[in-house]
Tab-separated table of N, CA and C in Angstrom:
chain	number	residue	atom	x	y	z
K	1	MET	N	22.663	26.532	10.128
K	1	MET	CA	22.384	25.137	10.429
K	1	MET	C	21.224	24.640	9.568
K	2	LYS	N	21.358	23.440	9.033
K	2	LYS	CA	20.346	22.830	8.180
K	2	LYS	C	19.105	22.466	9.002
K	3	LYS	N	17.934	22.745	8.434
K	3	LYS	CA	16.683	22.372	9.097
K	3	LYS	C	16.519	20.860	9.081
K	4	ILE	N	15.951	20.330	10.145
K	4	ILE	CA	15.621	18.910	10.195
K	4	ILE	C	14.410	18.682	9.302
K	5	LYS	N	14.547	17.710	8.383
K	5	LYS	CA	13.475	17.428	7.424
K	5	LYS	C	12.616	16.271	7.933
K	6	LEU	N	11.325	16.554	8.114
K	6	LEU	CA	10.375	15.561	8.598
K	6	LEU	C	9.418	15.165	7.489
K	7	LEU	N	9.111	13.883	7.419
K	7	LEU	CA	8.064	13.393	6.526
K	7	LEU	C	6.938	12.892	7.414
K	8	ILE	N	5.732	13.405	7.177
K	8	ILE	CA	4.563	13.028	7.972
K	8	ILE	C	3.570	12.314	7.075
K	9	CYS	N	3.077	11.164	7.538
K	9	CYS	CA	2.049	10.439	6.797
K	9	CYS	C	0.855	10.192	7.713
K	10	ASP	N	-0.296	10.697	7.290
K	10	ASP	CA	-1.556	10.508	8.013
K	10	ASP	C	-2.665	10.552	6.977
K	11	ASP	N	-3.635	9.663	7.095
K	11	ASP	CA	-4.739	9.642	6.138
K	11	ASP	C	-5.804	10.688	6.448
K	12	ASP	N	-5.648	11.394	7.552
K	12	ASP	CA	-6.578	12.459	7.935
K	12	ASP	C	-5.959	13.807	7.555
K	13	ARG	N	-6.514	14.449	6.542
K	13	ARG	CA	-5.975	15.716	6.017
K	13	ARG	C	-5.870	16.778	7.110
K	14	ASP	N	-6.883	16.892	7.981
K	14	ASP	CA	-6.852	17.907	9.038
K	14	ASP	C	-5.685	17.680	9.988
K	15	ASN	N	-5.494	16.438	10.431
K	15	ASN	CA	-4.363	16.136	11.318
K	15	ASN	C	-3.033	16.426	10.631
K	16	LEU	N	-2.950	16.081	9.375
K	16	LEU	CA	-1.733	16.312	8.595
K	16	LEU	C	-1.416	17.805	8.519
K	17	ASP	N	-2.423	18.608	8.227
K	17	ASP	CA	-2.227	20.055	8.110
K	17	ASP	C	-1.885	20.697	9.451
K	18	ILE	N	-2.554	20.263	10.515
K	18	ILE	CA	-2.282	20.808	11.849
K	18	ILE	C	-0.851	20.490	12.267
K	19	LEU	N	-0.458	19.245	12.090
K	19	LEU	CA	0.896	18.849	12.472
K	19	LEU	C	1.944	19.593	11.645
K	20	GLU	N	1.660	19.799	10.372
K	20	GLU	CA	2.573	20.561	9.511
K	20	GLU	C	2.781	21.974	10.054
K	21	VAL	N	1.703	22.666	10.360
K	21	VAL	CA	1.793	24.044	10.861
K	21	VAL	C	2.554	24.086	12.185
K	22	LEU	N	2.216	23.188	13.096
K	22	LEU	CA	2.859	23.181	14.412
K	22	LEU	C	4.359	22.901	14.308
K	23	LEU	N	4.735	21.955	13.481
K	23	LEU	CA	6.154	21.598	13.376
K	23	LEU	C	6.956	22.605	12.560
K	24	GLU	N	6.347	23.204	11.553
K	24	GLU	CA	7.039	24.282	10.828
K	24	GLU	C	7.271	25.471	11.752
K	25	PHE	N	6.318	25.765	12.617
K	25	PHE	CA	6.468	26.842	13.593
K	25	PHE	C	7.653	26.558	14.524
K	26	GLU	N	7.903	25.281	14.799
K	26	GLU	CA	9.025	24.884	15.662
K	26	GLU	C	10.356	24.883	14.909
K	27	GLY	N	10.324	25.179	13.598
K	27	GLY	CA	11.556	25.309	12.834
K	27	GLY	C	11.931	24.116	11.972
K	28	PHE	N	11.040	23.141	11.861
K	28	PHE	CA	11.325	21.964	11.049
K	28	PHE	C	10.840	22.156	9.617
K	29	GLU	N	11.518	21.504	8.675
K	29	GLU	CA	11.031	21.423	7.297
K	29	GLU	C	10.083	20.230	7.242
K	30	VAL	N	8.894	20.418	6.690
K	30	VAL	CA	7.876	19.366	6.706
K	30	VAL	C	7.449	18.988	5.289
K	31	ILE	N	7.440	17.686	5.043
K	31	ILE	CA	6.902	17.110	3.812
K	31	ILE	C	5.728	16.245	4.244
K	32	LYS	N	4.612	16.320	3.509
K	32	LYS	CA	3.407	15.576	3.892
K	32	LYS	C	3.068	14.518	2.850
K	33	GLU	N	2.442	13.443	3.334
K	33	GLU	CA	1.888	12.430	2.436
K	33	GLU	C	0.617	11.874	3.068
K	34	ILE	N	-0.474	11.936	2.335
K	34	ILE	CA	-1.752	11.424	2.828
K	34	ILE	C	-1.984	9.976	2.394
K	35	ASP	N	-1.309	9.545	1.335
K	35	ASP	CA	-1.501	8.220	0.752
K	35	ASP	C	-0.381	7.280	1.203
K	36	SER	N	-0.708	6.361	2.090
K	36	SER	CA	0.314	5.470	2.641
K	36	SER	C	0.943	4.566	1.580
K	37	THR	N	0.256	4.341	0.470
K	37	THR	CA	0.823	3.494	-0.587
K	37	THR	C	1.994	4.171	-1.297
K	38	LYS	N	2.122	5.484	-1.148
K	38	LYS	CA	3.195	6.241	-1.805
K	38	LYS	C	4.347	6.589	-0.859
K	39	LEU	N	4.246	6.145	0.383
K	39	LEU	CA	5.193	6.612	1.400
K	39	LEU	C	6.632	6.145	1.171
K	40	ILE	N	6.842	4.887	0.870
K	40	ILE	CA	8.214	4.399	0.670
K	40	ILE	C	8.874	5.144	-0.489
K	41	GLN	N	8.130	5.366	-1.554
K	41	GLN	CA	8.642	6.133	-2.703
K	41	GLN	C	9.002	7.559	-2.273
K	42	LYS	N	8.176	8.157	-1.430
K	42	LYS	CA	8.418	9.525	-0.958
K	42	LYS	C	9.674	9.570	-0.078
K	43	ILE	N	9.865	8.547	0.739
K	43	ILE	CA	11.066	8.478	1.584
K	43	ILE	C	12.313	8.441	0.703
K	44	THR	N	12.289	7.622	-0.316
K	44	THR	CA	13.424	7.498	-1.231
K	44	THR	C	13.686	8.804	-1.976
K	45	ALA	N	12.632	9.476	-2.386
K	45	ALA	CA	12.770	10.714	-3.164
K	45	ALA	C	13.244	11.896	-2.327
K	46	HIS	N	12.823	11.969	-1.059
K	46	HIS	CA	13.086	13.164	-0.246
K	46	HIS	C	14.100	12.961	0.876
K	47	THR	N	14.508	11.737	1.142
K	47	THR	CA	15.451	11.408	2.218
K	47	THR	C	15.237	12.245	3.486
K	48	PRO	N	14.104	12.047	4.159
K	48	PRO	CA	13.846	12.797	5.389
K	48	PRO	C	14.785	12.357	6.514
K	49	ASP	N	14.926	13.227	7.505
K	49	ASP	CA	15.715	12.897	8.691
K	49	ASP	C	14.916	12.047	9.666
K	50	LEU	N	13.576	12.119	9.554
K	50	LEU	CA	12.707	11.402	10.483
K	50	LEU	C	11.325	11.252	9.860
K	51	LEU	N	10.660	10.142	10.184
K	51	LEU	CA	9.301	9.879	9.720
K	51	LEU	C	8.341	9.900	10.896
K	52	LEU	N	7.236	10.614	10.734
K	52	LEU	CA	6.114	10.537	11.671
K	52	LEU	C	4.985	9.859	10.913
K	53	VAL	N	4.464	8.760	11.448
K	53	VAL	CA	3.481	7.977	10.698
K	53	VAL	C	2.322	7.528	11.583
K	54	ASP	N	1.111	7.716	11.064
K	54	ASP	CA	-0.094	7.230	11.728
K	54	ASP	C	-0.107	5.710	11.618
K	55	ILE	N	-0.486	5.036	12.671
K	55	ILE	CA	-0.515	3.580	12.658
K	55	ILE	C	-1.766	3.047	11.958
K	56	ILE	N	-2.900	3.681	12.206
K	56	ILE	CA	-4.157	3.183	11.650
K	56	ILE	C	-4.504	3.967	10.387
K	57	MET	N	-4.225	3.337	9.233
K	57	MET	CA	-4.526	3.936	7.930
K	57	MET	C	-5.069	2.846	7.011
K	58	PRO	N	-5.908	3.226	6.048
K	58	PRO	CA	-6.434	2.226	5.112
K	58	PRO	C	-5.372	1.776	4.104
K	59	ILE	N	-5.595	0.666	3.511
K	59	ILE	CA	-4.763	0.040	2.473
K	59	ILE	C	-3.430	-0.446	3.053
K	60	VAL	N	-2.514	0.464	3.377
K	60	VAL	CA	-1.243	0.078	3.992
K	60	VAL	C	-1.174	0.742	5.366
K	61	SER	N	-1.143	-0.071	6.409
K	61	SER	CA	-1.123	0.472	7.769
K	61	SER	C	0.257	1.021	8.114
K	62	GLY	N	0.286	1.866	9.124
K	62	GLY	CA	1.557	2.379	9.613
K	62	GLY	C	2.457	1.264	10.114
K	63	GLU	N	1.843	0.250	10.724
K	63	GLU	CA	2.617	-0.903	11.194
K	63	GLU	C	3.331	-1.581	10.023
K	64	ASP	N	2.614	-1.802	8.928
K	64	ASP	CA	3.226	-2.426	7.745
K	64	ASP	C	4.333	-1.552	7.156
K	65	ILE	N	4.105	-0.247	7.147
K	65	ILE	CA	5.117	0.681	6.638
K	65	ILE	C	6.390	0.599	7.474
K	66	ILE	N	6.232	0.601	8.785
K	66	ILE	CA	7.395	0.533	9.675
K	66	ILE	C	8.166	-0.761	9.442
K	67	ARG	N	7.457	-1.877	9.354
K	67	ARG	CA	8.124	-3.171	9.116
K	67	ARG	C	8.858	-3.173	7.763
K	68	THR	N	8.239	-2.580	6.746
K	68	THR	CA	8.879	-2.491	5.427
K	68	THR	C	10.168	-1.679	5.508
K	69	ILE	N	10.117	-0.561	6.210
K	69	ILE	CA	11.304	0.290	6.373
K	69	ILE	C	12.404	-0.468	7.107
K	70	ARG	N	12.056	-1.129	8.186
K	70	ARG	CA	13.057	-1.837	8.995
K	70	ARG	C	13.683	-3.024	8.247
K	71	ASN	N	13.006	-3.508	7.213
K	71	ASN	CA	13.530	-4.620	6.415
K	71	ASN	C	14.202	-4.167	5.122
K	72	ASN	N	14.328	-2.863	4.932
K	72	ASN	CA	14.946	-2.314	3.725
K	72	ASN	C	16.324	-1.760	4.100
K	73	ALA	N	17.368	-2.385	3.597
K	73	ALA	CA	18.738	-2.007	3.973
K	73	ALA	C	19.047	-0.535	3.725
K	74	ASN	N	18.428	0.065	2.721
K	74	ASN	CA	18.729	1.459	2.375
K	74	ASN	C	18.116	2.473	3.328
K	75	ILE	N	17.022	2.114	3.997
K	75	ILE	CA	16.323	3.089	4.848
K	75	ILE	C	16.026	2.572	6.253
K	76	LYS	N	16.568	1.414	6.621
K	76	LYS	CA	16.200	0.789	7.891
K	76	LYS	C	16.587	1.602	9.125
K	77	GLU	N	17.535	2.505	8.993
K	77	GLU	CA	17.969	3.317	10.136
K	77	GLU	C	17.146	4.596	10.308
K	78	LEU	N	16.181	4.836	9.432
K	78	LEU	CA	15.357	6.043	9.511
K	78	LEU	C	14.630	6.097	10.854
K	79	PRO	N	14.824	7.155	11.640
K	79	PRO	CA	14.087	7.285	12.895
K	79	PRO	C	12.586	7.438	12.615
K	80	ILE	N	11.774	6.753	13.436
K	80	ILE	CA	10.328	6.761	13.226
K	80	ILE	C	9.598	7.050	14.528
K	81	ILE	N	8.682	8.023	14.447
K	81	ILE	CA	7.735	8.272	15.529
K	81	ILE	C	6.369	7.881	14.988
K	82	ALA	N	5.758	6.880	15.602
K	82	ALA	CA	4.419	6.450	15.216
K	82	ALA	C	3.418	7.177	16.099
K	83	PHE	N	2.203	7.364	15.566
K	83	PHE	CA	1.169	8.003	16.378
K	83	PHE	C	-0.198	7.438	16.056
K	84	SER	N	-1.120	7.613	17.010
K	84	SER	CA	-2.497	7.155	16.828
K	84	SER	C	-3.347	7.696	17.968
K	85	ALA	N	-4.645	7.726	17.738
K	85	ALA	CA	-5.585	8.070	18.804
K	85	ALA	C	-5.959	6.819	19.587
K	86	GLY	N	-5.681	5.647	19.037
K	86	GLY	CA	-6.029	4.384	19.692
K	86	GLY	C	-5.109	4.080	20.859
K	87	TYR	N	-5.702	3.687	21.978
K	87	TYR	CA	-4.894	3.441	23.175
K	87	TYR	C	-4.399	2.010	23.298
K	88	ASN	N	-4.787	1.132	22.408
K	88	ASN	CA	-4.302	-0.240	22.464
K	88	ASN	C	-3.321	-0.527	21.337
K	89	ILE	N	-2.690	0.499	20.819
K	89	ILE	CA	-1.871	0.346	19.620
K	89	ILE	C	-0.385	0.649	19.850
K	90	LYS	N	-0.047	1.214	20.986
K	90	LYS	CA	1.338	1.624	21.243
K	90	LYS	C	2.320	0.459	21.115
K	91	GLU	N	2.028	-0.663	21.760
K	91	GLU	CA	2.940	-1.809	21.714
K	91	GLU	C	3.095	-2.351	20.298
K	92	THR	N	2.007	-2.323	19.525
K	92	THR	CA	2.061	-2.769	18.130
K	92	THR	C	3.069	-1.929	17.352
K	93	ALA	N	2.996	-0.614	17.539
K	93	ALA	CA	3.896	0.302	16.829
K	93	ALA	C	5.352	0.082	17.239
K	94	LEU	N	5.583	-0.038	18.520
K	94	LEU	CA	6.952	-0.224	19.009
K	94	LEU	C	7.499	-1.589	18.598
K	95	ASP	N	6.656	-2.625	18.648
K	95	ASP	CA	7.083	-3.962	18.218
K	95	ASP	C	7.427	-3.991	16.730
K	96	ALA	N	6.741	-3.174	15.937
K	96	ALA	CA	7.008	-3.108	14.494
K	96	ALA	C	8.353	-2.444	14.202
K	97	GLY	N	8.834	-1.621	15.156
K	97	GLY	CA	10.133	-0.980	14.967
K	97	GLY	C	10.150	0.523	15.115
K	98	ALA	N	9.022	1.117	15.525
K	98	ALA	CA	9.014	2.567	15.772
K	98	ALA	C	9.937	2.887	16.942
K	99	ASN	N	10.617	4.027	16.861
K	99	ASN	CA	11.484	4.457	17.957
K	99	ASN	C	10.682	5.012	19.125
K	100	TYR	N	9.613	5.740	18.795
K	100	TYR	CA	8.743	6.337	19.806
K	100	TYR	C	7.300	6.258	19.340
K	101	PHE	N	6.401	6.475	20.295
K	101	PHE	CA	4.970	6.510	19.997
K	101	PHE	C	4.373	7.740	20.663
K	102	ALA	N	3.499	8.438	19.945
K	102	ALA	CA	2.806	9.618	20.484
K	102	ALA	C	1.304	9.447	20.273
K	103	TYR	N	0.541	9.916	21.242
K	103	TYR	CA	-0.917	9.852	21.139
K	103	TYR	C	-1.476	11.116	20.513
K	104	LYS	N	-2.553	10.954	19.735
K	104	LYS	CA	-3.344	12.095	19.275
K	104	LYS	C	-4.356	12.379	20.374
K	105	PRO	N	-4.713	13.605	20.655
K	105	PRO	CA	-4.201	14.830	20.053
K	105	PRO	C	-2.736	15.050	20.443
K	106	PHE	N	-2.021	15.745	19.584
K	106	PHE	CA	-0.584	15.878	19.715
K	106	PHE	C	-0.170	16.860	20.802
K	107	ASP	N	0.882	16.487	21.504
K	107	ASP	CA	1.585	17.386	22.409
K	107	ASP	C	2.863	17.766	21.663
K	108	VAL	N	2.876	18.954	21.075
K	108	VAL	CA	3.990	19.366	20.221
K	108	VAL	C	5.308	19.372	20.983
K	109	GLY	N	5.283	19.777	22.234
K	109	GLY	CA	6.506	19.767	23.034
K	109	GLY	C	7.073	18.367	23.167
K	110	GLU	N	6.200	17.394	23.374
K	110	GLU	CA	6.626	15.998	23.492
K	110	GLU	C	7.203	15.494	22.168
K	111	ILE	N	6.524	15.809	21.064
K	111	ILE	CA	7.002	15.369	19.753
K	111	ILE	C	8.338	16.034	19.412
K	112	LYS	N	8.462	17.323	19.707
K	112	LYS	CA	9.721	18.030	19.435
K	112	LYS	C	10.868	17.393	20.221
K	113	LYS	N	10.607	17.052	21.472
K	113	LYS	CA	11.633	16.412	22.303
K	113	LYS	C	12.060	15.074	21.687
K	114	MET	N	11.095	14.290	21.216
K	114	MET	CA	11.407	13.009	20.572
K	114	MET	C	12.257	13.218	19.319
K	115	ILE	N	11.859	14.194	18.501
K	115	ILE	CA	12.584	14.478	17.256
K	115	ILE	C	14.031	14.855	17.559
K	116	VAL	N	14.218	15.761	18.491
K	116	VAL	CA	15.565	16.220	18.842
K	116	VAL	C	16.401	15.057	19.369
K	117	GLU	N	15.789	14.207	20.211
K	117	GLU	CA	16.505	13.052	20.752
K	117	GLU	C	16.969	12.099	19.652
K	118	LEU	N	16.130	11.914	18.643
K	118	LEU	CA	16.428	10.949	17.588
K	118	LEU	C	17.348	11.488	16.495
K	119	VAL	N	17.318	12.789	16.250
K	119	VAL	CA	18.011	13.333	15.077
K	119	VAL	C	19.235	14.172	15.420
K	120	VAL	N	19.192	14.906	16.497
K	120	VAL	CA	20.280	15.847	16.799
K	120	VAL	C	21.423	15.150	17.510
C-alpha cells in the first residue's frame, strides 16, 4: 500500500521537525516547508495527499495560503489541516477553507485521525 504523502508548512523549525518525526513514526511520508512563500510551488511539485499548515506565519499567512488553494482549480480539492497555538484563530482557518483545525501542542492521535478521515 502506498504511503500517504503529507506536506507540512510551519515557520517554526522545531515544530516542523517534531511533527515530521511524529508523523513518519505513524507511517506517513512527510515533506516539509518552512517558507510559506514557496508552498504553492511545493504543492505543485510534490502533489501531496494532504497539507498541514500553520495559520500564523510571516509574509504569507496560512489563511492566505488556504484561500489561494481553494481558488486554484488544479489544487482546490487538497485536504487541509490548519494548526496554531492561538485560541482565537480556529474559525478564521475553517472560514478560509481548512477541513480541520488542530491546536499546538500537537495531539498526534487526533491529527492521525483527521488525516485518515480526509485521505483514506
